[in-house]
Structures are given as C-alpha cells and as structure tokens.
C-alpha cells in the first residue's frame, strides 16, 4: 500500500517588519499542525521585494521565532537566492501561452488591479509580465471547507516592471521545490490560492493542501499587519505571547500550566485541534 507523503509544512514571512500577533499566529498554527502530524516545519524568508523590506527584519523574525521556541527544520531558504528558478518557471508559463506583457500604470489598471491584456506596450517601454488566469480551479480548504472556483477577473503580476519577481510566482516555485504539502496561513491569501493552484498545474507540480486561518483584527476592526503598523511582539514575554495566540486559536492548551515555551508548545502540539477554527470560518479574531 502506498504511504502518504510525510508532512512538510512551512512558515514564509516577508521581512517587511518584525512579527506581530497576526504573523505569530500563522507561525504557531503552521508549526503545531506540522508537529502534531510528526512532520517537518520549514522556514522560508520571502525576501524578494527589497524596496518594501525593513533592514534587519529578517534577522529579527528568526530571533523572535527562536525566542518563542518555534525551531525550524533544515536551513532557512532565502528567496533572494532563487531568481534563476523563478526565471525558469516564467519561461515554462510563457511557453504554455499563459503570460502577457502589460505596460499599465496604477492609474490605468482596471478593477482589482487587473489589465486583462487591454494595454498595448510599445517597444522599449517598461513592462510587467502577468498570468492569464482561467478561474477554473477550486480546492478543499482544511479550515474553510470547499472553495468552488472563483473567477476573480484578474491577472496577477509574475514579474514586475522593475524586474523583481512577484510573490505569486515565487511562492509556488518554492513550495514545489521544497516539497511542501501542507500550507497553513492567513485568510488574506485565500484569493491568491486560486491563482497559485493554476500556476502549480501549469508547472506540472503537486499543490499542497491549504488551511486558511481567520484573520486577527484589533478592536477597531483593522487587520493586524505591518502596513497598518501592528505592534511588534515582545520576545521577553514569549510564554504570554504563545498563550495569547493559542487563546485566539481557541486551543485548550492556552491555559494549561507550563513554565517555558518548550513545555507550552509540547502541550499545544498534543492538544492541537484545528477543527475548532472551522466554526470561526470567515470571522476574525480580535486582539487588543
Ligand atoms: N510572505 C507572505 C507574507 O508574509 C506569506 C506567504 C504565504 O504564506 O504563502 O504575507
């Protein structure tokens, strides 16, 4: 009988700022899911957008994860070292006729930031490369349930006008290359998933199973993110931070007696119940 492939999960932060409660939640949930399955948990630094990055953030994120006892397997993959792989994947997509050039500026793009092939780039003009999406791919989310295909009527950028490769392409190439078969991440990336699945298919790579977590918002309803200036977590309070994250994730382990991050994480792994999150699907978690 064929054995199911061993679980390989990952956390893939962008070094645009330090960890906040929303990103700690994604790190912790993906860690617990992997460890509960006896699997590997990898760390990938998505450092492909230098203009948006904060100097020192990559290092700070790694130190924060360590301070919280979230230790990863294998060596950290830095996407900044992977340009050749992205170039090759883009070539495959181009050969399949899925890529088109776009010279739109922000002002001329259509709804949802799409071009839909309406612009006509002139020779020598800076262009981005976009994928033509078919909108024909759904999936079964481990938390949100069945996600029928949605036609987002858009086309995602794969390579930007400044020559930088975009998240949508890099994330697929590296999830495939690292053999990731389970992705646990925030619901802000749910719509991206439909496009990523199309890219996996075109690259003849096996897509992971996805679980999208409810988003964490503040009491004003604003999603915690680096862009909205979410407060960095303080590594000096690692056990308390883990307890807060576990409480948001509705885990019984949040209030179990433990005096170190290691002890609390062991309890959290042994008592990991991702199913309770399904009841919160589409809702947000509130963190003061
Ligand atoms: N790098 C992305 C972020 O920090 C997450 C990518 C992913 O989990 O697919 O938002």
Tab-separated table of C-alpha atoms and ligand atoms in Angstrom:
chain	number	residue	atom	x	y	z
A	1	UNK	CA	0.000	0.000	0.000
A	2	UNK	CA	1.302	3.461	-0.844
A	3	UNK	CA	2.246	5.551	2.157
A	4	UNK	CA	1.049	9.156	2.228
A	5	UNK	CA	3.964	11.549	1.782
A	6	UNK	CA	5.438	12.793	5.020
A	7	UNK	CA	4.018	16.082	6.159
A	8	UNK	CA	6.106	19.096	5.145
A	9	UNK	CA	4.818	22.443	6.295
A	10	UNK	CA	6.358	25.890	6.400
A	11	UNK	CA	6.177	29.456	7.598
A	12	UNK	CA	7.100	32.012	4.960
A	13	UNK	CA	7.362	35.553	6.340
A	14	UNK	CA	8.257	38.592	4.278
A	15	UNK	CA	10.898	40.677	6.078
A	16	UNK	CA	8.926	43.913	5.849
A	17	UNK	CA	8.787	44.277	9.625
A	18	UNK	CA	9.006	42.340	12.898
A	19	UNK	CA	6.498	39.622	13.875
A	20	UNK	CA	3.168	40.858	15.228
A	21	UNK	CA	0.356	38.805	16.780
A	22	UNK	CA	-1.140	38.021	13.343
A	23	UNK	CA	2.108	36.616	11.979
A	24	UNK	CA	2.898	34.793	15.238
A	25	UNK	CA	-0.488	33.120	14.918
A	26	UNK	CA	0.320	31.886	11.399
A	27	UNK	CA	3.758	30.713	12.505
A	28	UNK	CA	2.352	28.905	15.541
A	29	UNK	CA	-0.604	27.255	13.756
A	30	UNK	CA	1.585	26.002	10.913
A	31	UNK	CA	4.144	24.738	13.452
A	32	UNK	CA	1.543	22.915	15.570
A	33	UNK	CA	-0.108	21.346	12.543
A	34	UNK	CA	3.246	20.040	11.288
A	35	UNK	CA	4.487	18.792	14.666
A	36	UNK	CA	1.158	17.159	15.531
A	37	UNK	CA	1.477	15.163	12.283
A	38	UNK	CA	5.082	14.268	13.148
A	39	UNK	CA	6.145	16.324	10.150
A	40	UNK	CA	8.808	18.818	9.195
A	41	UNK	CA	8.349	22.568	9.592
A	42	UNK	CA	10.472	24.710	7.305
A	43	UNK	CA	11.209	28.371	7.285
A	44	UNK	CA	11.393	30.416	4.116
A	45	UNK	CA	12.296	34.076	4.116
A	46	UNK	CA	10.352	35.733	1.292
A	47	UNK	CA	12.873	38.491	0.686
A	48	UNK	CA	12.084	39.246	-2.945
A	49	UNK	CA	10.944	42.841	-2.579
A	50	UNK	CA	13.871	44.938	-1.294
A	51	UNK	CA	12.026	48.291	-1.640
A	52	UNK	CA	9.409	47.091	0.893
A	53	UNK	CA	11.819	45.380	3.258
A	54	UNK	CA	12.954	46.736	6.603
A	55	UNK	CA	16.682	46.466	7.285
A	56	UNK	CA	17.317	43.855	9.976
A	57	UNK	CA	13.747	42.484	9.891
A	58	UNK	CA	14.711	39.040	8.537
A	59	UNK	CA	17.143	38.513	11.370
A	60	UNK	CA	14.722	39.858	13.944
A	61	UNK	CA	11.973	37.480	12.757
A	62	UNK	CA	14.323	34.492	13.054
A	63	UNK	CA	15.411	35.524	16.566
A	64	UNK	CA	11.775	36.052	17.593
A	65	UNK	CA	10.759	32.605	16.369
A	66	UNK	CA	13.648	31.083	18.312
A	67	UNK	CA	12.705	33.046	21.434
A	68	UNK	CA	9.219	31.536	21.158
A	69	UNK	CA	10.629	28.026	20.829
A	70	UNK	CA	9.465	27.764	17.222
A	71	UNK	CA	12.516	25.970	15.863
A	72	UNK	CA	12.517	25.009	12.220
A	73	UNK	CA	13.963	22.047	10.355
A	74	UNK	CA	16.574	22.250	7.596
A	75	UNK	CA	18.218	25.520	6.643
A	76	UNK	CA	16.274	28.708	6.028
A	77	UNK	CA	15.562	29.262	2.342
A	78	UNK	CA	16.064	32.870	1.282
A	79	UNK	CA	14.053	33.675	-1.834
A	80	UNK	CA	16.608	36.304	-2.816
A	81	UNK	CA	18.838	33.379	-3.850
A	82	UNK	CA	16.248	31.829	-6.162
A	83	UNK	CA	15.981	34.184	-9.142
A	84	UNK	CA	17.142	31.555	-11.629
A	85	UNK	CA	14.379	29.184	-10.569
A	86	UNK	CA	11.741	31.919	-10.962
A	87	UNK	CA	13.105	32.824	-14.399
A	88	UNK	CA	12.868	29.188	-15.476
A	89	UNK	CA	9.297	28.831	-14.192
A	90	UNK	CA	8.310	32.021	-16.002
A	91	UNK	CA	9.732	30.564	-19.208
A	92	UNK	CA	7.583	27.435	-18.791
A	93	UNK	CA	4.476	29.567	-18.268
A	94	UNK	CA	5.389	31.703	-21.290
A	95	UNK	CA	5.785	28.622	-23.461
A	96	UNK	CA	2.352	27.479	-22.343
A	97	UNK	CA	0.944	30.795	-23.584
A	98	UNK	CA	-0.163	31.919	-20.131
A	99	UNK	CA	1.920	35.099	-19.866
A	100	UNK	CA	1.360	38.546	-21.374
A	101	UNK	CA	3.152	41.867	-21.180
A	102	UNK	CA	1.465	44.847	-19.551
A	103	UNK	CA	2.520	48.498	-19.524
A	104	UNK	CA	-0.339	49.767	-17.329
A	105	UNK	CA	0.336	52.274	-14.619
A	106	UNK	CA	-1.647	52.191	-11.350
A	107	UNK	CA	-3.976	54.799	-12.833
A	108	UNK	CA	-4.807	52.817	-15.970
A	109	UNK	CA	-5.363	49.406	-14.370
A	110	UNK	CA	-8.910	48.062	-14.244
A	111	UNK	CA	-10.867	46.867	-11.202
A	112	UNK	CA	-8.873	44.711	-8.774
A	113	UNK	CA	-5.622	45.898	-10.322
A	114	UNK	CA	-6.037	43.840	-13.479
A	115	UNK	CA	-5.053	44.727	-17.032
A	116	UNK	CA	-6.710	41.841	-18.890
A	117	UNK	CA	-4.468	42.437	-21.863
A	118	UNK	CA	-6.061	45.745	-22.828
A	119	UNK	CA	-2.880	47.803	-22.958
A	120	UNK	CA	-0.531	47.814	-25.945
A	121	UNK	CA	3.094	48.109	-24.827
A	122	UNK	CA	5.400	49.969	-27.249
A	123	UNK	CA	8.939	48.776	-27.912
A	124	UNK	CA	11.301	49.764	-25.114
A	125	UNK	CA	8.525	50.635	-22.677
A	126	UNK	CA	8.887	49.134	-19.157
A	127	UNK	CA	6.546	46.163	-18.856
A	128	UNK	CA	5.373	43.788	-16.186
A	129	UNK	CA	4.582	40.174	-17.040
A	130	UNK	CA	1.203	38.858	-15.978
A	131	UNK	CA	-0.512	35.497	-15.980
A	132	UNK	CA	-3.804	34.934	-17.738
A	133	UNK	CA	-5.971	33.198	-15.154
A	134	UNK	CA	-8.692	30.786	-16.174
A	135	UNK	CA	-10.647	30.910	-12.928
A	136	UNK	CA	-11.404	27.221	-13.232
A	137	UNK	CA	-9.744	25.855	-10.094
A	138	UNK	CA	-11.338	25.267	-6.701
A	139	UNK	CA	-9.998	23.439	-3.658
A	140	UNK	CA	-10.948	21.950	-0.335
A	141	UNK	CA	-9.632	24.159	2.443
A	142	UNK	CA	-8.874	22.303	5.675
A	143	UNK	CA	-10.477	25.064	7.736
A	144	UNK	CA	-12.863	26.896	5.410
A	145	UNK	CA	-14.185	23.841	3.584
A	146	UNK	CA	-14.908	23.512	-0.105
A	147	UNK	CA	-13.896	26.547	-2.142
A	148	UNK	CA	-15.524	26.418	-5.584
A	149	UNK	CA	-13.606	28.028	-8.464
A	150	UNK	CA	-13.923	31.794	-8.482
A	151	UNK	CA	-13.262	33.893	-11.472
A	152	UNK	CA	-11.504	36.868	-9.944
A	153	UNK	CA	-11.482	38.538	-13.378
A	154	UNK	CA	-7.926	39.431	-12.802
A	155	UNK	CA	-4.442	38.602	-13.864
A	156	UNK	CA	-1.593	38.547	-11.445
A	157	UNK	CA	1.826	40.061	-11.922
A	158	UNK	CA	4.573	37.443	-12.120
A	159	UNK	CA	7.464	39.813	-12.842
A	160	UNK	CA	7.233	43.483	-12.069
A	161	UNK	CA	8.282	46.415	-14.220
A	162	UNK	CA	11.373	46.825	-12.032
A	163	UNK	CA	12.400	43.245	-12.901
A	164	UNK	CA	11.588	41.795	-9.470
A	165	UNK	CA	9.702	38.508	-9.383
A	166	UNK	CA	6.360	38.668	-7.642
A	167	UNK	CA	5.063	36.688	-4.663
A	168	UNK	CA	2.535	34.635	-6.693
A	169	UNK	CA	5.248	33.040	-8.802
A	170	UNK	CA	7.954	32.716	-6.152
A	171	UNK	CA	5.666	31.116	-3.565
A	172	UNK	CA	4.564	28.369	-5.959
A	173	UNK	CA	8.048	27.662	-7.276
A	174	UNK	CA	9.426	27.331	-3.756
A	175	UNK	CA	6.527	25.418	-2.202
A	176	UNK	CA	7.009	22.928	-5.041
A	177	UNK	CA	10.809	22.870	-4.781
A	178	UNK	CA	10.795	22.400	-1.017
A	179	UNK	CA	8.210	19.620	-1.293
A	180	UNK	CA	5.720	21.499	0.893
A	181	UNK	CA	2.487	19.526	1.083
A	182	UNK	CA	0.637	21.493	3.790
A	183	UNK	CA	0.245	25.251	3.955
A	184	UNK	CA	-1.363	26.925	6.970
A	185	UNK	CA	-1.569	30.701	6.576
A	186	UNK	CA	-3.857	33.719	6.963
A	187	UNK	CA	-7.116	34.117	5.038
A	188	UNK	CA	-5.791	37.322	3.482
A	189	UNK	CA	-4.127	34.962	0.992
A	190	UNK	CA	-7.274	32.969	0.197
A	191	UNK	CA	-7.923	34.595	-3.198
A	192	UNK	CA	-4.265	34.207	-4.114
A	193	UNK	CA	-4.630	30.462	-3.619
A	194	UNK	CA	-6.860	30.035	-6.685
A	195	UNK	CA	-4.166	31.613	-8.850
A	196	UNK	CA	-1.389	29.673	-7.157
A	197	UNK	CA	-3.188	26.409	-7.895
A	198	UNK	CA	-3.339	27.339	-11.586
A	199	UNK	CA	0.383	28.020	-11.554
A	200	UNK	CA	1.118	24.684	-9.835
A	201	UNK	CA	-0.868	22.914	-12.517
A	202	UNK	CA	0.879	24.693	-15.364
A	203	UNK	CA	4.265	23.857	-13.858
A	204	UNK	CA	3.169	20.206	-13.509
A	205	UNK	CA	3.882	20.398	-9.762
A	206	UNK	CA	1.800	18.931	-6.934
A	207	UNK	CA	-0.042	21.571	-4.945
A	208	UNK	CA	-0.138	21.430	-1.137
A	209	UNK	CA	-3.279	21.166	0.967
A	210	UNK	CA	-4.284	24.551	2.285
A	211	UNK	CA	-5.721	25.718	5.589
A	212	UNK	CA	-6.547	29.415	5.854
A	213	UNK	CA	-6.734	30.877	9.336
A	214	UNK	CA	-9.194	33.555	10.421
A	215	UNK	CA	-7.583	36.985	10.382
A	216	UNK	CA	-6.595	38.796	13.529
A	217	UNK	CA	-8.052	42.295	13.868
A	218	UNK	CA	-7.750	44.958	16.519
A	219	UNK	CA	-10.768	46.213	18.455
A	220	UNK	CA	-11.352	48.818	15.709
A	221	UNK	CA	-11.687	46.011	13.155
A	222	UNK	CA	-8.388	46.763	11.393
A	223	UNK	CA	-6.483	43.684	10.255
A	224	UNK	CA	-3.175	43.368	12.085
A	225	UNK	CA	-0.465	43.827	9.506
A	226	UNK	CA	2.869	45.501	9.132
A	227	UNK	CA	1.268	48.028	6.767
A	228	UNK	CA	-1.221	49.111	9.426
A	229	UNK	CA	1.581	49.398	11.958
A	230	UNK	CA	0.670	46.364	14.092
A	231	UNK	CA	2.674	46.269	17.322
A	232	UNK	CA	5.747	44.026	17.278
A	233	UNK	CA	5.594	41.147	19.745
A	234	UNK	CA	7.989	41.461	22.653
A	235	UNK	CA	10.256	38.417	22.845
A	236	UNK	CA	10.706	38.954	26.589
A	237	UNK	CA	7.113	37.730	27.052
A	238	UNK	CA	7.314	34.684	24.813
A	239	UNK	CA	5.202	32.355	27.003
A	240	UNK	CA	2.479	35.013	27.350
A	241	UNK	CA	2.540	35.696	23.613
A	242	UNK	CA	2.143	31.995	22.854
A	243	UNK	CA	-0.754	31.800	25.315
A	244	UNK	CA	-2.455	34.782	23.627
A	245	UNK	CA	-2.004	33.168	20.213
A	246	UNK	CA	-3.343	29.828	21.481
A	247	UNK	CA	-6.322	31.607	23.022
A	248	UNK	CA	-7.052	33.277	19.674
A	249	UNK	CA	-6.800	29.854	18.057
A	250	UNK	CA	-9.354	28.584	20.621
A	251	UNK	CA	-6.949	25.948	21.927
A	252	UNK	CA	-7.438	24.385	25.382
A	253	UNK	CA	-3.668	24.369	25.822
A	254	UNK	CA	-3.730	28.189	26.207
A	255	UNK	CA	-4.495	27.875	29.910
A	256	UNK	CA	-2.634	24.690	30.786
A	257	UNK	CA	0.156	25.012	33.355
A	258	UNK	CA	3.557	25.427	31.720
A	259	UNK	CA	6.551	27.469	32.754
A	260	UNK	CA	8.541	27.571	29.492
A	261	UNK	CA	7.889	27.932	25.775
A	262	UNK	CA	9.038	24.327	25.280
A	263	UNK	CA	6.559	22.959	27.825
A	264	UNK	CA	3.706	25.043	26.476
A	265	UNK	CA	4.454	24.067	22.877
A	266	UNK	CA	4.508	20.358	23.825
A	267	UNK	CA	1.076	20.749	25.401
A	268	UNK	CA	-0.144	22.715	22.399
A	269	UNK	CA	1.075	20.048	19.952
A	270	UNK	CA	-0.546	17.244	21.952
A	271	UNK	CA	-3.818	19.142	22.208
A	272	UNK	CA	-3.872	20.727	18.729
A	273	UNK	CA	-7.466	20.933	17.460
A	274	UNK	CA	-7.501	22.875	14.180
A	275	UNK	CA	-11.132	21.793	13.572
A	276	UNK	CA	-12.406	24.320	16.133
A	277	UNK	CA	-11.291	27.023	13.716
A	278	UNK	CA	-13.809	25.859	11.128
A	279	UNK	CA	-16.575	27.215	13.348
A	280	UNK	CA	-14.875	30.614	13.096
A	281	UNK	CA	-14.501	30.441	9.319
A	282	UNK	CA	-14.954	33.852	7.690
A	283	UNK	CA	-14.873	35.509	11.134
A	284	UNK	CA	-11.993	37.475	12.580
A	285	UNK	CA	-10.163	37.051	15.832
A	286	UNK	CA	-9.863	40.168	17.945
A	287	UNK	CA	-6.594	41.028	19.641
A	288	UNK	CA	-6.300	44.254	21.611
B	1	LIG	N1	5.247	36.035	2.634
B	1	LIG	C1	3.832	36.128	2.814
B	1	LIG	C2	3.518	37.119	3.916
B	1	LIG	O1	4.366	37.377	4.761
B	1	LIG	C3	3.161	34.832	3.205
B	1	LIG	C4	3.253	33.820	2.143
B	1	LIG	C5	2.499	32.526	2.347
B	1	LIG	O2	2.325	32.074	3.494
B	1	LIG	O3	2.121	31.967	1.340
B	1	LIG	O4	2.419	37.619	3.930
